Tab-separated table of C-alpha atoms in Angstrom:
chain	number	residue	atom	x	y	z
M	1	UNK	CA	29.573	-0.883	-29.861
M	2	UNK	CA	27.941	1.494	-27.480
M	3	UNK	CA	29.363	4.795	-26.876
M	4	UNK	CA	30.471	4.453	-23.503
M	5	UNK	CA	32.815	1.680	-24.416
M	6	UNK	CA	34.718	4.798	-26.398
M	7	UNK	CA	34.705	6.437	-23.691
M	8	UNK	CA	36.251	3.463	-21.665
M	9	UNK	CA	39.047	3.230	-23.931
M	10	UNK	CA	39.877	6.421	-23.936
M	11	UNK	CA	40.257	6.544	-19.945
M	12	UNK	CA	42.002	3.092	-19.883
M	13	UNK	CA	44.931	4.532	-22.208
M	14	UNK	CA	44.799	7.912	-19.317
M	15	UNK	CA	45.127	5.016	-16.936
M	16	UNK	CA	47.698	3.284	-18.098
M	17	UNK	CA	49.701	6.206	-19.093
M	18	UNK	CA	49.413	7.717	-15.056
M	19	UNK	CA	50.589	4.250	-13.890
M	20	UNK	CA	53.940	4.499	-15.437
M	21	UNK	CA	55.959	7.396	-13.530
M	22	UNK	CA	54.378	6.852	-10.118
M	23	UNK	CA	55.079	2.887	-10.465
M	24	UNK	CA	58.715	3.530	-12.147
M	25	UNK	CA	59.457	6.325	-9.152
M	26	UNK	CA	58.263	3.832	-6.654
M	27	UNK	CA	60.576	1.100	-7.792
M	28	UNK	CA	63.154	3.551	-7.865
M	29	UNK	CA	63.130	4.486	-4.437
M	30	UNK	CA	62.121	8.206	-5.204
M	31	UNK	CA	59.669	10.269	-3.754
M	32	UNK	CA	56.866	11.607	-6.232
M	33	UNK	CA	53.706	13.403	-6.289
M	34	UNK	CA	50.292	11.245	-5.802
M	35	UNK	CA	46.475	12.586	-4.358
M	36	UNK	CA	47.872	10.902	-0.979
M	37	UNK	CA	50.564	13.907	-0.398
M	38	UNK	CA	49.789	17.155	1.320
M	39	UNK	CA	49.069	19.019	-0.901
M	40	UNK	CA	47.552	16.290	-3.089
M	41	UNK	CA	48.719	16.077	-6.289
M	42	UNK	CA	51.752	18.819	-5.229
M	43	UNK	CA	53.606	17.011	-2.263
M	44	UNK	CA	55.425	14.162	-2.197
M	45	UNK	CA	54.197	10.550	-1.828
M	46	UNK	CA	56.998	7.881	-0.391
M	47	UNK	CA	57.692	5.276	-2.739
M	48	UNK	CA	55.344	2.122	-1.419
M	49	UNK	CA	52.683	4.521	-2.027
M	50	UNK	CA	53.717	5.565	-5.629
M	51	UNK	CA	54.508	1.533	-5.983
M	52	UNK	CA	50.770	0.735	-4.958
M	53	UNK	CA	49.306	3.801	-6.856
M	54	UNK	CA	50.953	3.130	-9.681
M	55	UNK	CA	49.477	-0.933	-9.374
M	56	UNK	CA	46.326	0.417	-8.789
M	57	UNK	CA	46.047	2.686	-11.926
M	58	UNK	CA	47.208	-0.098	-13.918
M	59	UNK	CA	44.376	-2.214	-12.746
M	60	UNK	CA	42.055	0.129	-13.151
M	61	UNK	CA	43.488	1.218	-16.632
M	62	UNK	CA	43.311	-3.036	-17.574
M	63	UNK	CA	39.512	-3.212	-16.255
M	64	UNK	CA	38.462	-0.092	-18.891
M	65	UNK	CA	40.349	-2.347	-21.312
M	66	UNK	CA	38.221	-5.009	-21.057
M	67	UNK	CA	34.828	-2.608	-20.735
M	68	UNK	CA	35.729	-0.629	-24.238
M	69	UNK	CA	35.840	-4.184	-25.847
M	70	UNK	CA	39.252	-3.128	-27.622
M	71	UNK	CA	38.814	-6.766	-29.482
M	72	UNK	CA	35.394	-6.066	-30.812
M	73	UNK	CA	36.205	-3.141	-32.481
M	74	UNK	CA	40.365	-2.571	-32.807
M	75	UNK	CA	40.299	-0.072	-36.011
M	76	UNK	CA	38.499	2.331	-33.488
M	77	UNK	CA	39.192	1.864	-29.965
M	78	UNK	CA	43.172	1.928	-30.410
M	79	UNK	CA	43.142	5.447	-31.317
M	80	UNK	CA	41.068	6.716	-28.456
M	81	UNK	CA	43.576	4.386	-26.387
M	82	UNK	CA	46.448	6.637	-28.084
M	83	UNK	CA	44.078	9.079	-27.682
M	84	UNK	CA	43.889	8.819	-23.395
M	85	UNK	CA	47.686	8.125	-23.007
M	86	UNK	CA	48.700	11.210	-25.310
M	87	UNK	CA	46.182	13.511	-22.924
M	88	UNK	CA	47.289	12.058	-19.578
M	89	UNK	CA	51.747	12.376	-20.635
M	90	UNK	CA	50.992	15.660	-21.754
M	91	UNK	CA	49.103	16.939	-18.656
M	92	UNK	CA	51.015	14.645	-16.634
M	93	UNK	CA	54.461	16.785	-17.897
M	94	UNK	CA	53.257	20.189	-17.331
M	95	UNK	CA	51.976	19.107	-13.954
M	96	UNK	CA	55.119	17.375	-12.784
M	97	UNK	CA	57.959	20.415	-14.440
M	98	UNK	CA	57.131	21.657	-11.233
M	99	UNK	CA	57.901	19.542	-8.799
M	100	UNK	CA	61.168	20.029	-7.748
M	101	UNK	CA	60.971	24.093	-7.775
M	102	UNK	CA	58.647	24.065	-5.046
């Protein structure tokens, strides 16, 4: 496998990872940061748009899948998967602690 198919993998598991609190707040009903808001990434998005940001990180997350040919090569490509969602919940936590204090 090529390199960028590592790469791939690694930014399909970020992907997947971002889609989960903006899709699960949009379900809920419950307002939540997304790059729509004002400020992006610090205001508050109302749920359709988490709902449809969420959808569309999971998409995009699915389509990296298939580019990092995660079949081809499983022994390496699931840690850089782990990899991608690890990075994204961490940075994802520190970034959202705030939220409600502003």
């Amino acid at each position: 496998m090529e390199w960028y198919n590592y790469v791939a993998c690694f930014f399909a598991g970020a992907f997947l990872a971002n889609a989960v609190p903006h899709y699960i707040k949009g379900v809920c009903g419950d307002k939540f940061p997304t790059p729509f808001a004002k400020p992006p990434g610090k205001g508050l998005s109302s749920p359709p748009i988490n709902v449809l940001w969420g959808l569309l990180n999971l998409v995009i997350g699915f389509v990296l899948l298939r580019a990092g040919k995660v079949r081809q090569d499983p022994d390496n490509t699931w840690p850089l998967i782990f990899g991608g969602i690890a990075l994204m919940s961490v940075l994802a936590s520190k970034n959202f602690q705030k939220k409600d204090k502003e």
